[in-house]
Coordinates of C-alpha atoms and ligand atoms in Angstrom, one line a residue:
Chain F
M1 CA -12.5 5.5 -1.1
T2 CA -13.4 8.2 1.1
P3 CA -11.6 10.6 2.7
D4 CA -11.0 10.8 6.8
H5 CA -14.0 12.8 7.3
R6 CA -13.0 14.1 10.7
Q7 CA -10.2 15.9 9.1
T8 CA -11.3 19.3 7.5
G9 CA -9.3 20.9 5.2
R10 CA -6.3 20.2 3.8
L11 CA -4.1 17.2 4.8
W12 CA -0.8 18.9 3.3
R13 CA 0.3 22.1 2.3
S14 CA 2.1 21.9 -1.4
P15 CA 5.1 24.1 -1.2
E16 CA 7.2 25.1 -3.9
P17 CA 10.5 23.1 -4.1
R18 CA 13.4 25.0 -2.3
A19 CA 16.6 25.0 -3.6
G20 CA 18.1 22.3 -1.3
Y21 CA 17.3 19.7 1.2
D22 CA 18.9 17.6 3.7
A23 CA 17.5 14.8 2.3
V24 CA 14.9 13.9 -0.7
I25 CA 12.7 10.9 -1.4
V26 CA 11.9 9.9 -4.7
G27 CA 8.1 8.6 -5.3
S28 CA 5.5 9.3 -2.9
G29 CA 3.9 5.8 -2.6
G30 CA 3.0 4.5 0.6
H31 CA 6.9 3.6 1.1
G32 CA 8.3 7.2 0.0
L33 CA 5.6 8.9 2.2
A34 CA 6.4 6.3 5.4
T35 CA 10.1 6.7 4.6
A36 CA 9.8 10.5 4.9
Y37 CA 7.5 10.4 8.3
Y38 CA 10.1 8.2 10.1
L39 CA 13.2 10.1 9.1
A40 CA 11.3 13.5 10.3
A41 CA 9.7 11.6 13.6
E42 CA 12.6 8.9 14.7
H43 CA 15.8 10.7 13.2
G44 CA 15.0 14.6 13.5
M45 CA 15.2 15.0 10.0
A46 CA 12.5 17.5 8.6
D47 CA 14.6 19.4 6.3
I48 CA 13.7 16.7 3.6
A49 CA 11.1 16.4 0.4
V50 CA 9.4 13.7 -0.9
L51 CA 9.1 14.4 -5.1
E52 CA 6.5 13.0 -7.3
R53 CA 6.1 13.0 -10.8
S54 CA 2.4 12.2 -10.7
W55 CA -0.1 13.0 -8.0
L56 CA 0.3 11.8 -4.1
A57 CA 0.1 8.0 -3.8
G58 CA -1.5 7.4 -7.4
G59 CA 0.9 4.8 -8.5
N60 CA 1.2 1.1 -7.0
M61 CA -0.2 2.7 -3.8
A62 CA -3.6 3.6 -4.9
R63 CA -3.5 0.2 -6.9
N64 CA -3.4 -2.5 -4.8
T65 CA -5.4 -4.7 -2.8
A66 CA -4.5 -3.5 0.3
I67 CA -3.6 -7.5 1.7
I68 CA -1.2 -7.3 4.9
R69 CA 0.4 -10.6 6.2
S70 CA 4.1 -11.8 7.1
N71 CA 3.8 -15.5 6.7
Y72 CA 6.8 -15.7 4.3
L73 CA 9.5 -18.6 4.2
W74 CA 12.4 -17.7 4.9
P75 CA 14.0 -15.9 8.4
A76 CA 14.9 -12.4 6.4
S77 CA 11.6 -12.1 5.1
A78 CA 9.8 -13.1 8.1
A79 CA 11.6 -10.7 9.7
I80 CA 11.0 -7.7 7.9
Y81 CA 7.6 -8.5 7.1
E82 CA 6.8 -9.4 10.5
H83 CA 8.1 -6.0 11.5
A84 CA 5.9 -4.6 9.6
L85 CA 2.9 -6.1 11.1
R86 CA 3.9 -5.2 14.3
L87 CA 4.1 -1.7 13.0
W88 CA 0.7 -2.1 11.5
E89 CA -0.9 -3.3 14.7
G90 CA 0.2 0.2 16.4
L91 CA -0.2 2.4 13.5
E92 CA -3.5 3.7 13.7
E93 CA -2.2 5.2 17.2
E94 CA 0.8 6.5 15.8
L95 CA -0.5 8.0 13.1
G96 CA -3.6 9.2 14.9
R97 CA -6.3 8.5 12.4
D98 CA -8.3 5.4 11.3
L99 CA -6.9 3.4 8.7
H100 CA -9.5 0.6 8.7
F101 CA -7.4 -1.7 9.5
S102 CA -9.0 -5.1 9.4
R103 CA -7.2 -8.2 11.0
R104 CA -9.3 -11.1 9.3
G105 CA -6.7 -13.3 8.2
V106 CA -5.6 -15.1 4.9
L107 CA -5.5 -18.4 3.6
N108 CA -3.4 -19.3 1.2
L109 CA -4.7 -22.5 -0.7
A110 CA -2.8 -25.8 -1.3
Q111 CA -4.3 -27.4 -4.5
S112 CA -1.5 -29.6 -5.1
T113 CA 0.3 -32.4 -3.1
H114 CA 3.6 -30.4 -3.8
E115 CA 1.9 -27.2 -2.4
V116 CA 0.7 -29.1 0.5
R117 CA 4.1 -30.3 1.3
E118 CA 5.4 -26.5 0.5
S119 CA 2.6 -25.0 2.4
V120 CA 3.2 -27.3 6.0
R121 CA 6.8 -26.4 5.5
R122 CA 6.3 -22.8 5.5
V123 CA 3.9 -23.1 8.2
D124 CA 6.6 -24.8 10.2
A125 CA 9.1 -22.0 9.2
D126 CA 7.0 -19.3 10.4
L127 CA 6.2 -21.0 13.9
L128 CA 10.0 -21.3 14.1
S129 CA 10.2 -17.3 13.4
G130 CA 7.2 -16.4 16.0
I131 CA 5.1 -15.9 13.6
D132 CA 1.2 -16.8 14.1
A133 CA 0.5 -19.7 11.0
E134 CA -1.5 -22.4 10.9
W135 CA -2.4 -25.4 8.6
L136 CA -6.0 -25.8 8.0
E137 CA -7.6 -29.2 6.7
P138 CA -10.3 -29.0 4.4
E139 CA -13.1 -28.9 6.5
Q140 CA -11.4 -26.2 8.7
V141 CA -11.0 -24.3 5.5
A142 CA -14.7 -25.2 4.7
E143 CA -15.8 -23.6 8.1
L144 CA -14.1 -20.5 7.6
V145 CA -15.1 -19.9 4.1
P146 CA -18.5 -21.1 3.4
I147 CA -18.8 -20.2 -0.2
L148 CA -15.8 -22.1 -1.2
D149 CA -15.9 -25.0 -2.9
T150 CA -13.9 -27.6 -1.4
G151 CA -15.2 -30.6 -2.9
P152 CA -13.5 -33.1 -5.1
H153 CA -14.6 -32.4 -8.7
V154 CA -13.2 -28.9 -8.8
R155 CA -10.0 -29.2 -11.4
H156 CA -7.2 -28.0 -8.1
P157 CA -9.2 -29.4 -5.4
V158 CA -8.6 -27.5 -2.3
L159 CA -6.4 -29.9 0.0
G160 CA -6.0 -27.4 2.8
A161 CA -4.8 -24.1 3.6
T162 CA -1.7 -21.9 5.3
Y163 CA -3.9 -19.6 7.8
Q164 CA -2.5 -16.6 9.0
P165 CA -5.0 -14.7 11.8
R166 CA -3.2 -11.6 12.5
A167 CA -2.9 -10.6 8.7
G168 CA -5.9 -8.7 7.0
I169 CA -6.4 -5.6 4.9
A170 CA -5.9 -1.5 5.6
D171 CA -7.5 1.2 3.8
H172 CA -4.6 2.1 0.8
D173 CA -5.5 5.7 0.6
L174 CA -6.5 6.3 4.4
V175 CA -2.6 4.9 4.9
A176 CA -1.1 6.8 2.1
W177 CA -2.6 10.3 3.2
A178 CA -2.0 9.7 7.2
F179 CA 1.6 9.3 6.6
A180 CA 1.8 12.2 4.2
A181 CA -0.5 14.5 7.0
E182 CA 1.9 13.5 9.8
A183 CA 5.2 14.0 7.2
D184 CA 3.8 17.4 6.5
R185 CA 3.1 18.4 10.2
L186 CA 6.6 17.3 10.6
G187 CA 7.6 20.0 8.2
V188 CA 8.5 17.5 5.4
D189 CA 7.8 19.1 2.0
L190 CA 5.1 16.9 0.0
I191 CA 5.8 18.1 -3.9
Q192 CA 3.6 16.9 -6.4
D193 CA 4.0 17.3 -10.2
C194 CA 7.9 17.2 -9.8
E195 CA 9.6 14.4 -12.0
V196 CA 13.2 13.4 -11.0
T197 CA 15.1 13.3 -14.4
G198 CA 18.7 12.9 -13.1
F199 CA 20.7 13.2 -10.7
L200 CA 23.8 15.7 -9.7
R201 CA 26.9 14.2 -8.6
D202 CA 30.5 15.0 -7.7
G203 CA 32.3 11.8 -8.6
D204 CA 31.1 9.1 -6.8
R205 CA 28.5 11.0 -4.4
V206 CA 25.7 12.5 -5.3
T207 CA 24.9 16.1 -4.7
G208 CA 21.3 16.4 -5.6
V209 CA 18.3 15.6 -8.5
R210 CA 17.3 17.2 -11.9
T211 CA 13.7 17.5 -11.8
S212 CA 11.1 19.1 -14.2
R213 CA 10.9 21.9 -11.7
G214 CA 14.7 22.6 -11.7
D215 CA 17.6 21.2 -9.8
I216 CA 17.7 20.6 -6.2
E217 CA 20.5 20.0 -3.9
A218 CA 20.5 17.3 -1.5
P219 CA 23.6 15.0 -0.1
R220 CA 21.2 11.9 0.1
V221 CA 18.6 10.7 -2.2
G222 CA 16.1 7.5 -1.6
L223 CA 14.6 5.8 -4.1
C224 CA 11.1 4.7 -3.9
A225 CA 9.9 4.7 -7.5
A226 CA 8.9 1.2 -7.9
G227 CA 8.3 0.2 -11.3
R228 CA 9.9 3.0 -12.6
T229 CA 13.0 2.5 -10.2
S230 CA 15.3 1.1 -13.6
R231 CA 14.5 4.3 -15.5
L232 CA 16.1 6.5 -12.6
A233 CA 19.3 3.8 -12.0
A234 CA 19.9 4.0 -15.4
E235 CA 20.8 7.7 -15.0
L236 CA 23.2 6.9 -12.2
G237 CA 24.5 4.2 -14.8
L238 CA 23.3 1.5 -12.4
R239 CA 22.1 -1.7 -13.8
L240 CA 19.4 -3.6 -11.5
P241 CA 18.0 -6.8 -11.8
L242 CA 14.5 -5.5 -11.8
Q243 CA 11.9 -6.2 -14.6
S244 CA 8.8 -3.7 -14.5
H245 CA 5.7 -5.9 -15.4
P246 CA 1.6 -5.2 -14.9
L247 CA -0.1 -6.0 -12.4
Q248 CA -4.0 -6.2 -12.5
A249 CA -7.1 -6.4 -10.0
L250 CA -10.8 -5.7 -10.3
V251 CA -13.8 -4.9 -8.6
S252 CA -17.3 -6.3 -8.6
Q253 CA -20.5 -4.4 -7.7
L254 CA -21.6 -3.9 -3.6
L255 CA -22.9 -7.1 -2.4
E256 CA -24.2 -8.8 0.6
P257 CA -21.3 -9.7 3.4
V258 CA -20.2 -13.1 1.8
L259 CA -16.9 -13.1 2.8
D260 CA -14.8 -12.1 5.8
T261 CA -11.5 -13.1 5.4
V262 CA -8.8 -13.1 2.5
V263 CA -8.4 -16.4 0.4
M264 CA -5.3 -16.8 -2.3
S265 CA -4.8 -19.2 -4.6
S266 CA -1.5 -19.4 -6.4
A267 CA -2.6 -22.5 -8.3
T268 CA -5.2 -20.7 -10.4
H269 CA -3.9 -17.2 -9.7
V270 CA -6.7 -15.6 -8.3
Y271 CA -7.3 -13.9 -4.6
V272 CA -10.3 -12.3 -2.9
S273 CA -11.4 -10.8 -0.1
Q274 CA -14.9 -8.4 0.5
A275 CA -14.0 -4.9 1.2
P276 CA -16.5 -3.2 4.2
K277 CA -18.3 -1.8 1.5
G278 CA -19.1 -4.6 0.1
E279 CA -17.3 -5.0 -3.5
L280 CA -15.3 -8.1 -3.8
V281 CA -11.5 -7.3 -4.4
L282 CA -10.0 -9.7 -7.0
G283 CA -6.4 -10.1 -8.0
A284 CA -4.2 -11.9 -9.9
G285 CA -0.7 -12.9 -11.0
I286 CA 1.2 -10.3 -13.1
D287 CA 1.1 -9.7 -17.3
A288 CA 4.2 -11.9 -18.0
Y289 CA 5.2 -9.5 -20.5
N290 CA 7.6 -6.0 -19.1
G291 CA 5.4 -3.0 -19.4
Y292 CA 5.3 0.4 -18.1
G293 CA 1.6 1.1 -19.4
Q294 CA -0.2 0.9 -16.1
R295 CA -2.7 -1.5 -18.0
G296 CA -2.8 -5.2 -18.8
S297 CA -4.0 -7.8 -21.1
F298 CA -7.9 -9.0 -20.9
R299 CA -6.9 -12.4 -20.7
T300 CA -5.5 -12.0 -16.9
V301 CA -8.9 -10.8 -16.1
E302 CA -10.7 -13.5 -17.9
D303 CA -8.4 -16.2 -16.6
Q304 CA -8.7 -14.9 -13.0
V305 CA -12.4 -14.6 -13.2
A306 CA -13.1 -18.2 -14.8
A307 CA -10.6 -19.4 -11.8
A308 CA -12.8 -17.4 -9.0
V309 CA -16.3 -18.8 -10.3
E310 CA -15.1 -22.1 -10.3
L311 CA -14.1 -21.9 -6.6
Y312 CA -16.8 -19.7 -5.6
P313 CA -19.8 -20.7 -7.6
V314 CA -22.1 -17.9 -6.0
F315 CA -19.6 -15.3 -7.6
A316 CA -21.2 -16.3 -10.8
H317 CA -24.0 -13.6 -9.8
A318 CA -21.3 -11.0 -9.6
D319 CA -20.1 -8.2 -12.7
V320 CA -16.9 -7.0 -13.2
V321 CA -17.5 -3.1 -12.8
R322 CA -13.8 -1.9 -12.7
T323 CA -10.2 -3.4 -13.6
W324 CA -6.8 -1.5 -13.5
A325 CA -3.5 -2.1 -13.5
G326 CA 0.0 -0.8 -11.6
I327 CA 3.4 -1.1 -13.0
V328 CA 5.3 -3.4 -10.3
D329 CA 8.8 -4.1 -10.2
V330 CA 10.0 -7.6 -9.8
T331 CA 13.2 -9.3 -8.6
P332 CA 14.6 -13.2 -9.6
D333 CA 14.2 -14.1 -6.2
A334 CA 10.7 -11.9 -5.7
S335 CA 12.2 -10.4 -2.8
P336 CA 13.1 -6.4 -2.5
V337 CA 16.3 -4.8 -2.8
I338 CA 17.3 -2.5 0.2
G339 CA 20.3 -0.4 1.0
P340 CA 23.3 1.9 -0.1
T341 CA 24.5 1.7 -4.0
P342 CA 27.9 2.4 -5.5
V343 CA 26.7 6.0 -5.9
E344 CA 27.3 7.5 -2.2
G345 CA 24.3 9.1 -0.9
V346 CA 22.2 7.4 -3.1
Y347 CA 19.7 4.9 -1.6
L348 CA 17.7 2.0 -2.9
N349 CA 14.1 0.8 -2.0
C350 CA 12.8 -1.5 -4.7
G351 CA 11.8 -4.6 -5.8
W352 CA 8.9 -4.9 -3.6
G353 CA 7.0 -6.3 -7.1
T354 CA 3.7 -7.6 -6.2
G355 CA 3.9 -7.4 -2.6
G356 CA 5.2 -4.0 -1.0
Y357 CA 2.1 -2.9 0.2
K358 CA 2.2 -5.2 3.6
A359 CA 5.6 -4.1 4.2
T360 CA 4.9 0.0 4.1
P361 CA 5.5 1.1 7.3
G362 CA 8.6 -1.5 8.2
A363 CA 9.8 -0.8 4.8
G364 CA 9.6 3.3 5.7
Q365 CA 11.2 2.7 8.9
V366 CA 14.0 0.8 7.8
F367 CA 14.9 2.7 4.9
A368 CA 14.5 5.8 7.1
D369 CA 17.2 4.3 9.5
T370 CA 19.4 3.3 6.5
I371 CA 19.2 6.6 4.6
A372 CA 19.9 8.5 8.2
R373 CA 22.5 6.3 9.1
G374 CA 24.3 5.7 5.7
R375 CA 24.1 1.7 6.1
A376 CA 22.0 -0.8 5.7
H377 CA 19.8 -1.4 8.6
P378 CA 19.9 -5.1 10.1
L379 CA 16.8 -5.9 8.7
A380 CA 17.8 -4.6 5.2
E381 CA 21.2 -6.3 5.5
P382 CA 20.0 -9.6 3.5
F383 CA 18.1 -7.7 0.6
G384 CA 21.4 -5.8 -0.7
L385 CA 21.9 -5.6 -4.1
D386 CA 25.0 -7.6 -3.7
R387 CA 23.0 -10.8 -3.2
F388 CA 22.6 -11.4 -6.7
G389 CA 26.4 -11.7 -7.1
T390 CA 27.2 -13.8 -3.7
G391 CA 24.4 -16.1 -5.1
A392 CA 22.8 -15.7 -1.1
L393 CA 19.1 -15.2 -2.7
V394 CA 16.1 -14.6 -0.6
D395 CA 14.0 -17.0 -2.7
E396 CA 10.2 -16.3 -1.7
H397 CA 8.4 -17.2 -5.3
G398 CA 6.7 -20.1 -2.8
A399 CA 5.2 -17.6 -0.6
A400 CA 5.1 -14.5 -2.9
A401 CA 4.7 -15.5 -6.5
V402 CA 0.6 -14.6 -6.8
A403 CA 0.0 -14.1 -3.0
H404 CA 0.4 -10.5 -2.5
Chain E
M1 CA -4.8 -7.8 -25.4
L2 CA -1.4 -8.0 -28.0
L3 CA -1.9 -9.4 -31.0
I4 CA 1.5 -11.2 -31.5
P5 CA 2.8 -11.8 -35.2
C6 CA 4.2 -15.5 -35.4
P7 CA 6.4 -15.3 -38.3
W8 CA 5.0 -19.0 -39.3
C9 CA 1.0 -18.9 -38.2
G10 CA 0.5 -14.6 -39.0
P11 CA -1.1 -13.0 -36.2
R12 CA -2.4 -14.8 -33.2
D13 CA -4.1 -13.7 -29.6
E14 CA -1.6 -13.2 -27.0
C15 CA -2.8 -16.1 -25.3
E16 CA -1.4 -18.5 -27.7
F17 CA 2.0 -17.5 -26.4
R18 CA 4.4 -18.0 -23.7
Y19 CA 6.4 -15.1 -22.6
G20 CA 10.5 -15.3 -23.1
G21 CA 11.9 -12.0 -22.0
Q22 CA 14.8 -10.0 -23.3
S23 CA 15.7 -11.6 -26.8
H24 CA 19.7 -12.6 -27.6
I25 CA 21.2 -13.3 -24.0
A26 CA 23.9 -15.2 -25.1
H27 CA 25.1 -18.1 -23.3
P28 CA 28.6 -17.6 -21.7
A29 CA 31.3 -19.1 -24.1
A30 CA 33.2 -19.9 -20.8
P31 CA 31.2 -19.9 -17.6
A32 CA 34.2 -21.3 -15.7
S33 CA 36.3 -18.0 -16.6
L34 CA 33.6 -15.6 -15.4
T35 CA 33.6 -13.5 -12.3
D36 CA 30.8 -13.7 -9.8
A37 CA 29.6 -10.3 -11.1
E38 CA 29.5 -11.5 -14.7
W39 CA 28.0 -14.5 -13.8
A40 CA 25.2 -12.4 -11.9
D41 CA 24.7 -10.3 -14.6
Y42 CA 24.2 -13.2 -17.3
L43 CA 21.7 -15.1 -15.0
F44 CA 19.8 -11.9 -13.3
F45 CA 20.3 -8.4 -14.8
R46 CA 18.0 -7.6 -18.1
D47 CA 17.5 -5.0 -19.8
N48 CA 14.2 -2.9 -18.6
P49 CA 13.4 0.0 -20.7
E50 CA 10.3 2.1 -21.4
G51 CA 10.7 2.0 -24.9
L52 CA 11.4 -0.5 -27.7
F53 CA 12.2 -3.8 -26.3
T54 CA 13.3 -7.0 -28.2
E55 CA 11.9 -9.7 -26.5
R56 CA 10.9 -13.6 -27.3
W57 CA 7.6 -15.1 -27.6
F58 CA 7.0 -18.9 -27.9
H59 CA 4.1 -20.0 -29.7
A60 CA 2.9 -22.9 -27.5
A61 CA -0.5 -23.3 -28.5
G62 CA 0.4 -22.8 -32.4
C63 CA 3.9 -24.0 -34.1
R64 CA 5.9 -24.1 -31.1
R65 CA 8.6 -22.2 -32.3
W66 CA 9.9 -19.0 -30.9
C67 CA 10.0 -15.4 -32.3
D68 CA 11.9 -12.0 -31.5
V69 CA 9.4 -9.2 -31.3
V70 CA 10.1 -5.7 -31.0
R71 CA 7.4 -4.3 -29.0
H72 CA 7.1 -0.4 -27.2
T73 CA 6.7 -1.2 -23.6
A74 CA 4.7 1.8 -22.7
D75 CA 2.1 1.5 -25.6
Y76 CA 2.3 -2.1 -25.9
R77 CA 2.5 -1.5 -29.9
V78 CA 4.2 -4.8 -31.5
L79 CA 6.6 -3.2 -34.4
T80 CA 8.2 -6.5 -35.9
S81 CA 8.5 -10.1 -35.7
A82 CA 11.1 -12.5 -36.7
P83 CA 12.3 -16.2 -36.1
C84 CA 14.3 -16.3 -33.0
Q85 CA 18.4 -16.5 -34.4
G86 CA 20.0 -15.8 -31.3
G87 CA 21.7 -13.1 -33.6
P88 CA 21.2 -9.3 -33.6
S89 CA 17.4 -8.4 -34.3
G90 CA 15.8 -6.0 -36.8
G91 CA 15.6 -8.4 -39.8
G92 CA 12.5 -9.8 -40.9
E93 CA 9.9 -6.7 -40.9
W94 CA 6.6 -9.3 -40.3
Ligands
FAD501 C1 -3.3 -4.3 -8.3 C2 -2.1 -4.5 -7.7 C3 -2.3 -5.1 -6.5 C4 -1.4 -5.5 -5.2 N1 -1.7 -5.9 -4.5 C5 -0.8 -6.1 -3.1 C6 -1.6 -6.7 -1.6 O1 -2.4 -7.0 -1.9 N2 -0.7 -6.5 -0.7 C7 0.7 -5.9 -0.9 O2 1.7 -6.4 -0.2 N3 1.3 -5.0 -2.0 C8 0.3 -5.4 -3.0 N4 0.3 -4.5 -4.3 C9 2.2 -4.2 -4.4 C10 2.3 -2.6 -4.1 O3 1.2 -1.9 -4.3 C11 3.7 -2.3 -4.1 O4 4.4 -3.2 -4.0 C12 4.0 -1.1 -3.3 O5 2.8 -0.2 -3.4 C13 5.3 -0.4 -3.8 O6 5.4 0.5 -2.8 P1 5.0 2.2 -3.3 O7 3.7 2.5 -2.4 O8 5.8 3.2 -2.7 O9 4.9 2.3 -4.8 P2 4.4 3.2 -5.8 O10 2.7 4.1 -5.1 O11 4.1 2.8 -6.8 O12 5.1 4.4 -5.6 C14 5.9 4.8 -6.5 C15 5.9 6.6 -6.8 O13 7.2 6.8 -7.3 C16 6.6 7.9 -8.5 N5 7.5 8.3 -9.2 C17 7.8 7.3 -10.2 N6 9.5 7.5 -11.1 C18 9.3 8.8 -10.4 C19 10.4 9.9 -10.5 N7 11.0 9.9 -11.7 N8 10.1 11.0 -10.1 C20 9.2 11.5 -9.1 N9 8.1 10.4 -8.6 C21 8.4 8.9 -9.9 C22 5.7 7.1 -8.9 O14 4.5 8.2 -9.6 C23 4.6 6.7 -7.9 O15 4.1 7.7 -7.2 C24 0.0 -4.7 -5.1 C25 0.3 -3.9 -6.1 C26 -0.7 -4.0 -7.6 C27 -0.6 -3.0 -8.7
ZN502 ZN1 3.5 -20.2 -34.8

């Protein structure tokens, strides 16, 4: 992806870390950058730093397939993802930059009678939550996606699909760089090559972080470290219900336009969109095993390509030119964990797993508010760590599983 | 691609297996007496190390038996594999 050419010069300073800040955010993925932006823009907290162990937005933010939608099942999820989608709808204006936000719609195929029932139920639930959702019969699916084989001979025949017209994609790099540039402009220090290795504490209260570039004092610390959150939490003696998994994606060479929407198949673990330049972008489910290696197994690539070629016979002419992986932090209910922790001043934003890109502005705004006010934002309340003890899970496996 | 040494069948391609997550999670002896936190810990909380991890694999397309595998979660090296016994791992260098 190319930088925004209207911009000249550097998008952000690269300052040396100072001895202390009002707050530090750990991790400069989309969530960390958005959190810093909203802290500065909406809470007047500009004395903050975002600390990044590697380069800015080079983790899952650079590796995701950029799908944005809000058609989740439960009211708690619908509320936070729809909040994010509304922010996406005004984000280019808010940040003053082109983000290639394209509302091209997302279809989630139903390929078994169980999936049909579950999908129709989700459409109904979404309508009650005020989210645009439609159930499409196979003929309507065929009309929207002519290259999709909707015939009965397919191993898992297409029996219909849920459709969210307002869903779509946006360029993940442009989004990260826009949040970074605006946060920097508001005075936030973005510090790369600065790994947080531990915490400074005064009893049950955090007073700062230990980093590869020295100690930094801060009474508030927000964790936005995605797949590496368990490691940080372990430094606090905090055990989290997270498992880190590789999640892979791939692209083809540049092709003529054949697909102008996003289509996901949970049954066969493959989803696809076509980027503006022309490459097909394909994603899969997670690799089953735990992994921090930012790479997965070839079987996942093979399975997803086999599934894709059966659903879209024309793809047999395409080549895989590049595959890659990120490390995603998966929770038992496929919903995020957001809110305070037992350590005063430490706030968690994690567990977004395979689907946190779409939440970027919403997660950032909600998390910034949570950090600034020292309590969970109302939209974050259902997503506290305590839900695993009370049993009030927000089970989104049906809406989230392979579908990002 | 992982090459997983099944204690009974020998080294086999990962695609013959199913993953079973962390090994040696014992079912609580007296579930009814657990606190909510203890029950949550049993159901939902697992180790998530960057490093050596003892995990279960099920040889679904082979002998259909479970084994405990010690694998490194950063470089994915497989160190040992042994029949799943529920006891502490370490035995049976393959
Ligand atoms: C292949 C793939 C496809 C995906 N597709 C989609 C999709 O289509 N739609 C969707 O909604 N979601 C998708 N996701 C998920 C989405 O990318 C993530 O949920 C989201 O990016 C997580 O938030 P983030 O951007 O802040 O994470 P990241 O970009 O991973 O940011 C975390 C940052 O923290 C840094 N960090 C970690 N530990 C430390 C430390 N100790 N000190 C300092 N810094 C640290 C990391 O280096 C990293 O930069 C996909 C993910 C992958 C991998
Ligand atoms: Zn075997």
